[in-house]
Amino acid sequence: MVAAGDMNDLPAVQATGRLAVLLHPDLVAALGDEQYPVGALAAYLHGYDTTGWGDLEARTRPVPGNHEYGTPGAAGYFANFHHPPPYYAYDAGCGWRAYALNSEVDIASEAQWLSRDLAAHPAADVLAYWHRPLYSSGVEHGGDPAMQPFWTALGGRFGVILNGHEHNYERFAPRGGLREFVVGTGGSATYPFRATPDATSARRIADTPGVLLLQLETGAYTWSFRNVDNRPLDAGTGSRVAH
């Protein structure tokens, strides 16, 4: 799987899109704010869709961000991606259950739905992603406490959480069995970090467009954050056994 969000600058989006295509992903997690400034359909057609990201649309499982809702009801986002549900789940293979969540709508009701689906799949490892991170050392937005219900519902499970919103890359140490990555690097990654980062922040990279490559295996995963030259800048593994 390839993941990134915040495709806010067309030249950089062309570069990250070419990289995404080069990596031949089975799945693409688009982490919101795929099209600036307000996610209008015409902008998608002349922007995002003309890049490698658009070429990967058949493999893309997107979520919306705040910029998509600059158009009422995020109508451009839903039309461009052929009307996915506002939030949804799918099987990602190798025993992983993926949750494409929406940070821009009723979080409480969504978290209840998430809890029910998790209970129906008690043995699955989880890959959950939405736009606004609960944790971030970034200076532009930082973490959003309103996302806590998602984390509460996911508590006790093993897996990965992906977010965008802050235009930088940040990896956190696992909380329980869950490791968060902020990958707001699909366009121009320009947001710096606080002088004193979050206590569990393990790796921070600013001013670097790129994508996160995830390899999901049974009970484990491998990650690699790559810049547009396909150079790995952060890599590692996680295992259910270690937790």
PDB file of C-alpha atoms in Angstrom:
ATOM      1  CA  MET A   1       0.000   0.000   0.000  1.00  0.00           C
ATOM      2  CA  VAL A   2       1.083   3.564  -0.754  1.00  0.00           C
ATOM      3  CA  ALA A   3      -0.250   6.393   1.433  1.00  0.00           C
ATOM      4  CA  ALA A   4      -0.110  10.195   1.441  1.00  0.00           C
ATOM      5  CA  GLY A   5      -2.402  13.168   1.802  1.00  0.00           C
ATOM      6  CA  ASP A   6      -2.456  16.924   1.186  1.00  0.00           C
ATOM      7  CA  MET A   7      -1.846  17.198  -2.539  1.00  0.00           C
ATOM      8  CA  ASN A   8      -1.719  20.982  -2.449  1.00  0.00           C
ATOM      9  CA  ASP A   9       0.898  21.910  -5.060  1.00  0.00           C
ATOM     10  CA  LEU A  10       0.587  20.552  -8.606  1.00  0.00           C
ATOM     11  CA  PRO A  11       4.309  20.238  -9.520  1.00  0.00           C
ATOM     12  CA  ALA A  12       4.992  18.346  -6.284  1.00  0.00           C
ATOM     13  CA  VAL A  13       1.850  16.244  -6.761  1.00  0.00           C
ATOM     14  CA  GLN A  14       3.124  15.250 -10.198  1.00  0.00           C
ATOM     15  CA  ALA A  15       6.351  14.100  -8.528  1.00  0.00           C
ATOM     16  CA  THR A  16       4.703  12.144  -5.707  1.00  0.00           C
ATOM     17  CA  GLY A  17       2.211  10.684  -8.173  1.00  0.00           C
ATOM     18  CA  ARG A  18       5.027   9.410 -10.380  1.00  0.00           C
ATOM     19  CA  LEU A  19       6.619   7.833  -7.311  1.00  0.00           C
ATOM     20  CA  ALA A  20       3.337   6.199  -6.287  1.00  0.00           C
ATOM     21  CA  VAL A  21       2.989   4.643  -9.747  1.00  0.00           C
ATOM     22  CA  LEU A  22       6.629   3.489  -9.698  1.00  0.00           C
ATOM     23  CA  LEU A  23       6.031   1.564  -6.463  1.00  0.00           C
ATOM     24  CA  HIS A  24       3.244  -0.545  -8.072  1.00  0.00           C
ATOM     25  CA  PRO A  25       0.921  -0.586  -5.049  1.00  0.00           C
ATOM     26  CA  ASP A  26      -1.962  -3.003  -4.652  1.00  0.00           C
ATOM     27  CA  LEU A  27      -3.827  -0.300  -2.729  1.00  0.00           C
ATOM     28  CA  VAL A  28      -3.556   3.468  -2.296  1.00  0.00           C
ATOM     29  CA  ALA A  29      -4.716   5.249   0.867  1.00  0.00           C
ATOM     30  CA  ALA A  30      -5.401   8.886  -0.045  1.00  0.00           C
ATOM     31  CA  LEU A  31      -5.453  10.673   3.312  1.00  0.00           C
ATOM     32  CA  GLY A  32      -7.598  13.714   2.536  1.00  0.00           C
ATOM     33  CA  ASP A  33      -7.134  17.178   1.026  1.00  0.00           C
ATOM     34  CA  GLU A  34      -6.455  15.480  -2.279  1.00  0.00           C
ATOM     35  CA  GLN A  35      -7.472  18.645  -4.145  1.00  0.00           C
ATOM     36  CA  TYR A  36      -7.085  22.277  -3.115  1.00  0.00           C
ATOM     37  CA  PRO A  37      -8.439  24.779  -2.415  1.00  0.00           C
ATOM     38  CA  VAL A  38     -12.012  23.527  -1.897  1.00  0.00           C
ATOM     39  CA  GLY A  39     -12.126  20.097  -3.525  1.00  0.00           C
ATOM     40  CA  ALA A  40     -14.243  21.207  -6.485  1.00  0.00           C
ATOM     41  CA  LEU A  41     -14.836  18.545  -9.142  1.00  0.00           C
ATOM     42  CA  ALA A  42     -13.452  20.751 -11.923  1.00  0.00           C
ATOM     43  CA  ALA A  43     -10.254  21.189  -9.914  1.00  0.00           C
ATOM     44  CA  TYR A  44      -9.965  17.422  -9.440  1.00  0.00           C
ATOM     45  CA  LEU A  45     -10.363  16.876 -13.172  1.00  0.00           C
ATOM     46  CA  HIS A  46      -7.656  19.403 -14.055  1.00  0.00           C
ATOM     47  CA  GLY A  47      -5.384  18.701 -11.067  1.00  0.00           C
ATOM     48  CA  TYR A  48      -5.309  15.466  -9.067  1.00  0.00           C
ATOM     49  CA  ASP A  49      -6.707  13.346 -11.899  1.00  0.00           C
ATOM     50  CA  THR A  50      -3.947  14.432 -14.309  1.00  0.00           C
ATOM     51  CA  THR A  51      -1.222  13.042 -12.018  1.00  0.00           C
ATOM     52  CA  GLY A  52      -0.060   9.535 -11.209  1.00  0.00           C
ATOM     53  CA  TRP A  53      -2.494   9.563  -8.317  1.00  0.00           C
ATOM     54  CA  GLY A  54      -5.301   9.801 -10.847  1.00  0.00           C
ATOM     55  CA  ASP A  55      -3.794   6.922 -12.794  1.00  0.00           C
ATOM     56  CA  LEU A  56      -4.080   4.810  -9.623  1.00  0.00           C
ATOM     57  CA  GLU A  57      -7.720   5.684  -8.986  1.00  0.00           C
ATOM     58  CA  ALA A  58      -8.966   2.106  -9.438  1.00  0.00           C
ATOM     59  CA  ARG A  59      -6.718   1.031  -6.545  1.00  0.00           C
ATOM     60  CA  THR A  60      -7.395   4.086  -4.380  1.00  0.00           C
ATOM     61  CA  ARG A  61      -9.421   3.943  -1.170  1.00  0.00           C
ATOM     62  CA  PRO A  62      -9.742   7.633  -0.258  1.00  0.00           C
ATOM     63  CA  VAL A  63     -10.928   9.667   2.697  1.00  0.00           C
ATOM     64  CA  PRO A  64     -11.865  13.369   2.566  1.00  0.00           C
ATOM     65  CA  GLY A  65     -10.174  16.212   4.394  1.00  0.00           C
ATOM     66  CA  ASN A  66     -11.257  19.640   5.510  1.00  0.00           C
ATOM     67  CA  HIS A  67     -10.540  21.220   2.110  1.00  0.00           C
ATOM     68  CA  GLU A  68     -12.952  18.853   0.362  1.00  0.00           C
ATOM     69  CA  TYR A  69     -15.698  20.213   2.591  1.00  0.00           C
ATOM     70  CA  GLY A  70     -14.966  23.699   1.260  1.00  0.00           C
ATOM     71  CA  THR A  71     -17.422  22.520  -1.395  1.00  0.00           C
ATOM     72  CA  PRO A  72     -20.824  21.868   0.248  1.00  0.00           C
ATOM     73  CA  GLY A  73     -21.134  18.246   1.253  1.00  0.00           C
ATOM     74  CA  ALA A  74     -17.690  17.542  -0.260  1.00  0.00           C
ATOM     75  CA  ALA A  75     -19.600  17.030  -3.527  1.00  0.00           C
ATOM     76  CA  GLY A  76     -16.484  17.251  -5.707  1.00  0.00           C
ATOM     77  CA  TYR A  77     -14.668  14.582  -3.703  1.00  0.00           C
ATOM     78  CA  PHE A  78     -17.579  12.147  -3.790  1.00  0.00           C
ATOM     79  CA  ALA A  79     -18.202  12.663  -7.518  1.00  0.00           C
ATOM     80  CA  ASN A  80     -14.530  12.318  -8.404  1.00  0.00           C
ATOM     81  CA  PHE A  81     -14.109   9.046  -6.502  1.00  0.00           C
ATOM     82  CA  HIS A  82     -17.426   7.614  -7.767  1.00  0.00           C
ATOM     83  CA  HIS A  83     -19.398   8.162  -4.583  1.00  0.00           C
ATOM     84  CA  PRO A  84     -17.736   6.084  -1.874  1.00  0.00           C
ATOM     85  CA  PRO A  85     -19.528   5.974   1.484  1.00  0.00           C
ATOM     86  CA  PRO A  86     -18.647   8.821   3.875  1.00  0.00           C
ATOM     87  CA  TYR A  87     -16.652   6.185   5.808  1.00  0.00           C
ATOM     88  CA  TYR A  88     -16.217   2.480   5.195  1.00  0.00           C
ATOM     89  CA  ALA A  89     -14.235  -0.695   5.915  1.00  0.00           C
ATOM     90  CA  TYR A  90     -12.625  -3.267   3.666  1.00  0.00           C
ATOM     91  CA  ASP A  91     -10.364  -6.298   3.873  1.00  0.00           C
ATOM     92  CA  ALA A  92      -6.791  -5.347   2.973  1.00  0.00           C
ATOM     93  CA  GLY A  93      -5.400  -8.896   2.837  1.00  0.00           C
ATOM     94  CA  CYS A  94      -3.154 -10.983   5.100  1.00  0.00           C
ATOM     95  CA  GLY A  95      -5.666 -10.771   7.943  1.00  0.00           C
ATOM     96  CA  TRP A  96      -5.819  -6.941   7.965  1.00  0.00           C
ATOM     97  CA  ARG A  97      -9.071  -4.980   8.194  1.00  0.00           C
ATOM     98  CA  ALA A  98      -8.858  -1.415   6.851  1.00  0.00           C
ATOM     99  CA  TYR A  99     -10.995   1.482   8.094  1.00  0.00           C
ATOM    100  CA  ALA A 100     -11.282   4.569   5.887  1.00  0.00           C
ATOM    101  CA  LEU A 101     -12.732   7.112   8.321  1.00  0.00           C
ATOM    102  CA  ASN A 102     -14.019  10.665   7.949  1.00  0.00           C
ATOM    103  CA  SER A 103     -12.680  13.282  10.344  1.00  0.00           C
ATOM    104  CA  GLU A 104     -15.103  15.919   9.022  1.00  0.00           C
ATOM    105  CA  VAL A 105     -18.481  14.430  10.033  1.00  0.00           C
ATOM    106  CA  ASP A 106     -20.181  13.126  13.186  1.00  0.00           C
ATOM    107  CA  ILE A 107     -17.257  11.519  15.014  1.00  0.00           C
ATOM    108  CA  ALA A 108     -19.326  10.026  17.836  1.00  0.00           C
ATOM    109  CA  SER A 109     -21.706   8.091  15.566  1.00  0.00           C
ATOM    110  CA  GLU A 110     -18.811   7.041  13.352  1.00  0.00           C
ATOM    111  CA  ALA A 111     -16.854   5.733  16.344  1.00  0.00           C
ATOM    112  CA  GLN A 112     -19.863   3.652  17.372  1.00  0.00           C
ATOM    113  CA  TRP A 113     -19.993   2.130  13.890  1.00  0.00           C
ATOM    114  CA  LEU A 114     -16.230   1.506  14.094  1.00  0.00           C
ATOM    115  CA  SER A 115     -16.617  -0.279  17.438  1.00  0.00           C
ATOM    116  CA  ARG A 116     -19.298  -2.551  16.010  1.00  0.00           C
ATOM    117  CA  ASP A 117     -17.207  -3.498  12.996  1.00  0.00           C
ATOM    118  CA  LEU A 118     -14.136  -4.129  15.131  1.00  0.00           C
ATOM    119  CA  ALA A 119     -16.192  -6.425  17.361  1.00  0.00           C
ATOM    120  CA  ALA A 120     -17.349  -8.317  14.272  1.00  0.00           C
ATOM    121  CA  HIS A 121     -13.707  -8.892  13.245  1.00  0.00           C
ATOM    122  CA  PRO A 122     -11.990  -9.677  16.570  1.00  0.00           C
ATOM    123  CA  ALA A 123      -8.958 -11.433  15.075  1.00  0.00           C
ATOM    124  CA  ALA A 124      -8.098  -8.833  12.424  1.00  0.00           C
ATOM    125  CA  ASP A 125      -5.118  -6.519  12.556  1.00  0.00           C
ATOM    126  CA  VAL A 126      -6.235  -2.965  11.795  1.00  0.00           C
ATOM    127  CA  LEU A 127      -5.188  -0.265   9.376  1.00  0.00           C
ATOM    128  CA  ALA A 128      -7.201   2.877  10.170  1.00  0.00           C
ATOM    129  CA  TYR A 129      -6.823   6.203   8.412  1.00  0.00           C
ATOM    130  CA  TRP A 130      -8.454   9.596   8.374  1.00  0.00           C
ATOM    131  CA  HIS A 131      -7.344  13.172   7.748  1.00  0.00           C
ATOM    132  CA  ARG A 132      -6.820  14.958  11.079  1.00  0.00           C
ATOM    133  CA  PRO A 133      -4.301  13.356  13.482  1.00  0.00           C
ATOM    134  CA  LEU A 134      -4.878  13.025  17.189  1.00  0.00           C
ATOM    135  CA  TYR A 135      -1.128  13.424  17.723  1.00  0.00           C
ATOM    136  CA  SER A 136       1.177  15.801  15.854  1.00  0.00           C
ATOM    137  CA  SER A 137       4.242  17.896  16.652  1.00  0.00           C
ATOM    138  CA  GLY A 138       3.473  20.241  13.777  1.00  0.00           C
ATOM    139  CA  VAL A 139       3.032  23.967  14.281  1.00  0.00           C
ATOM    140  CA  GLU A 140       0.256  24.626  11.756  1.00  0.00           C
ATOM    141  CA  HIS A 141      -2.537  22.437  13.161  1.00  0.00           C
ATOM    142  CA  GLY A 142      -1.016  20.086  15.738  1.00  0.00           C
ATOM    143  CA  GLY A 143      -3.054  17.258  17.156  1.00  0.00           C
ATOM    144  CA  ASP A 144      -6.848  17.369  17.204  1.00  0.00           C
ATOM    145  CA  PRO A 145      -8.421  16.081  20.469  1.00  0.00           C
ATOM    146  CA  ALA A 146     -11.736  15.587  18.644  1.00  0.00           C
ATOM    147  CA  MET A 147     -10.218  12.450  17.084  1.00  0.00           C
ATOM    148  CA  GLN A 148      -9.938  10.672  20.456  1.00  0.00           C
ATOM    149  CA  PRO A 149     -13.115   8.563  19.930  1.00  0.00           C
ATOM    150  CA  PHE A 150     -11.463   6.817  16.974  1.00  0.00           C
ATOM    151  CA  TRP A 151      -8.448   5.911  19.107  1.00  0.00           C
ATOM    152  CA  THR A 152     -10.672   4.789  21.955  1.00  0.00           C
ATOM    153  CA  ALA A 153     -12.601   2.463  19.645  1.00  0.00           C
ATOM    154  CA  LEU A 154      -9.339   1.049  18.227  1.00  0.00           C
ATOM    155  CA  GLY A 155      -7.771   0.562  21.668  1.00  0.00           C
ATOM    156  CA  GLY A 156      -6.443  -2.895  22.387  1.00  0.00           C
ATOM    157  CA  ARG A 157      -5.875  -3.782  18.728  1.00  0.00           C
ATOM    158  CA  PHE A 158      -2.630  -4.194  16.810  1.00  0.00           C
ATOM    159  CA  GLY A 159      -2.043  -2.098  13.727  1.00  0.00           C
ATOM    160  CA  VAL A 160      -1.335   1.205  12.031  1.00  0.00           C
ATOM    161  CA  ILE A 161      -3.042   4.604  12.016  1.00  0.00           C
ATOM    162  CA  LEU A 162      -2.419   7.002   9.117  1.00  0.00           C
ATOM    163  CA  ASN A 163      -3.253  10.711   8.993  1.00  0.00           C
ATOM    164  CA  GLY A 164      -2.489  13.847   6.985  1.00  0.00           C
ATOM    165  CA  HIS A 165      -3.435  17.501   7.638  1.00  0.00           C
ATOM    166  CA  GLU A 166       0.030  18.576   8.815  1.00  0.00           C
ATOM    167  CA  HIS A 167       2.209  18.973   5.717  1.00  0.00           C
ATOM    168  CA  ASN A 168       5.108  16.930   7.030  1.00  0.00           C
ATOM    169  CA  TYR A 169       6.036  13.356   7.914  1.00  0.00           C
ATOM    170  CA  GLU A 170       6.020  12.147  11.499  1.00  0.00           C
ATOM    171  CA  ARG A 171       6.232   8.664  12.979  1.00  0.00           C
ATOM    172  CA  PHE A 172       5.282   7.932  16.574  1.00  0.00           C
ATOM    173  CA  ALA A 173       6.244   5.163  18.941  1.00  0.00           C
ATOM    174  CA  PRO A 174       3.425   2.630  19.375  1.00  0.00           C
ATOM    175  CA  ARG A 175       0.672   3.420  21.851  1.00  0.00           C
ATOM    176  CA  GLY A 176      -0.433  -0.017  22.944  1.00  0.00           C
ATOM    177  CA  GLY A 177      -0.322  -1.916  19.666  1.00  0.00           C
ATOM    178  CA  LEU A 178      -1.094   1.114  17.464  1.00  0.00           C
ATOM    179  CA  ARG A 179       1.546   3.158  15.649  1.00  0.00           C
ATOM    180  CA  GLU A 180       0.563   6.512  14.128  1.00  0.00           C
ATOM    181  CA  PHE A 181       2.098   8.013  11.008  1.00  0.00           C
ATOM    182  CA  VAL A 182       1.343  11.550   9.791  1.00  0.00           C
ATOM    183  CA  VAL A 183       1.929  11.618   6.026  1.00  0.00           C
ATOM    184  CA  GLY A 184       0.757  15.035   4.827  1.00  0.00           C
ATOM    185  CA  THR A 185       3.435  14.953   2.166  1.00  0.00           C
ATOM    186  CA  GLY A 186       1.555  14.330  -1.083  1.00  0.00           C
ATOM    187  CA  GLY A 187       2.129  17.881  -2.293  1.00  0.00           C
ATOM    188  CA  SER A 188       4.426  20.536  -0.941  1.00  0.00           C
ATOM    189  CA  ALA A 189       5.463  19.554   2.591  1.00  0.00           C
ATOM    190  CA  THR A 190       6.115  22.925   4.144  1.00  0.00           C
ATOM    191  CA  TYR A 191       4.954  22.848   7.780  1.00  0.00           C
ATOM    192  CA  PRO A 192       7.753  22.790  10.391  1.00  0.00           C
ATOM    193  CA  PHE A 193       7.724  21.150  13.815  1.00  0.00           C
ATOM    194  CA  ARG A 194       7.610  22.554  17.324  1.00  0.00           C
ATOM    195  CA  ALA A 195      10.938  22.989  19.088  1.00  0.00           C
ATOM    196  CA  THR A 196       9.676  20.500  21.706  1.00  0.00           C
ATOM    197  CA  PRO A 197       7.974  17.593  19.935  1.00  0.00           C
ATOM    198  CA  ASP A 198       5.423  15.193  21.330  1.00  0.00           C
ATOM    199  CA  ALA A 199       7.069  12.841  23.833  1.00  0.00           C
ATOM    200  CA  THR A 200       6.322   9.783  21.683  1.00  0.00           C
ATOM    201  CA  SER A 201       7.431  11.323  18.385  1.00  0.00           C
ATOM    202  CA  ALA A 202      10.107   8.993  16.980  1.00  0.00           C
ATOM    203  CA  ARG A 203      10.938  10.532  13.566  1.00  0.00           C
ATOM    204  CA  ARG A 204      10.152  13.888  11.964  1.00  0.00           C
ATOM    205  CA  ILE A 205      10.819  15.020   8.395  1.00  0.00           C
ATOM    206  CA  ALA A 206       9.796  18.456   7.087  1.00  0.00           C
ATOM    207  CA  ASP A 207       9.959  20.104   3.640  1.00  0.00           C
ATOM    208  CA  THR A 208      10.006  16.739   1.871  1.00  0.00           C
ATOM    209  CA  PRO A 209       7.240  15.600  -0.487  1.00  0.00           C
ATOM    210  CA  GLY A 210       6.994  11.824  -0.561  1.00  0.00           C
ATOM    211  CA  VAL A 211       4.891   8.759   0.164  1.00  0.00           C
ATOM    212  CA  LEU A 212       4.696   6.040   2.799  1.00  0.00           C
ATOM    213  CA  LEU A 213       5.063   2.506   1.473  1.00  0.00           C
ATOM    214  CA  LEU A 214       3.447  -0.141   3.685  1.00  0.00           C
ATOM    215  CA  GLN A 215       3.864  -3.881   3.289  1.00  0.00           C
ATOM    216  CA  LEU A 216       1.182  -5.727   5.262  1.00  0.00           C
ATOM    217  CA  GLU A 217       1.898  -9.280   6.386  1.00  0.00           C
ATOM    218  CA  THR A 218       0.134 -11.624   8.767  1.00  0.00           C
ATOM    219  CA  GLY A 219       0.682 -10.131  12.222  1.00  0.00           C
ATOM    220  CA  ALA A 220       3.305  -7.664  10.991  1.00  0.00           C
ATOM    221  CA  TYR A 221       4.047  -4.715   8.720  1.00  0.00           C
ATOM    222  CA  THR A 222       7.022  -2.976   7.163  1.00  0.00           C
ATOM    223  CA  TRP A 223       7.130   0.752   6.448  1.00  0.00           C
ATOM    224  CA  SER A 224       9.339   2.985   4.312  1.00  0.00           C
ATOM    225  CA  PHE A 225       8.887   6.743   3.844  1.00  0.00           C
ATOM    226  CA  ARG A 226      10.350   7.699   0.465  1.00  0.00           C
ATOM    227  CA  ASN A 227      11.071  11.084  -1.081  1.00  0.00           C
ATOM    228  CA  VAL A 228      10.312  11.819  -4.735  1.00  0.00           C
ATOM    229  CA  ASP A 229      13.707  10.385  -5.744  1.00  0.00           C
ATOM    230  CA  ASN A 230      12.528   7.066  -4.228  1.00  0.00           C
ATOM    231  CA  ARG A 231      15.117   7.329  -1.489  1.00  0.00           C
ATOM    232  CA  PRO A 232      14.003   5.778   1.834  1.00  0.00           C
ATOM    233  CA  LEU A 233      14.322   8.317   4.661  1.00  0.00           C
ATOM    234  CA  ASP A 234      12.641   6.310   7.426  1.00  0.00           C
ATOM    235  CA  ALA A 235      12.005   2.569   7.546  1.00  0.00           C
ATOM    236  CA  GLY A 236      11.223  -0.203   9.982  1.00  0.00           C
ATOM    237  CA  THR A 237       8.912  -3.007  10.998  1.00  0.00           C
ATOM    238  CA  GLY A 238       6.154  -3.666  13.498  1.00  0.00           C
ATOM    239  CA  SER A 239       4.983  -7.020  14.806  1.00  0.00           C
ATOM    240  CA  ARG A 240       2.021  -8.235  16.818  1.00  0.00           C
ATOM    241  CA  VAL A 241       4.394 -10.567  18.678  1.00  0.00           C
ATOM    242  CA  ALA A 242       6.373  -7.555  19.966  1.00  0.00           C
ATOM    243  CA  HIS A 243       3.222  -6.188  21.605  1.00  0.00           C
TER     244      HIS A 243
END
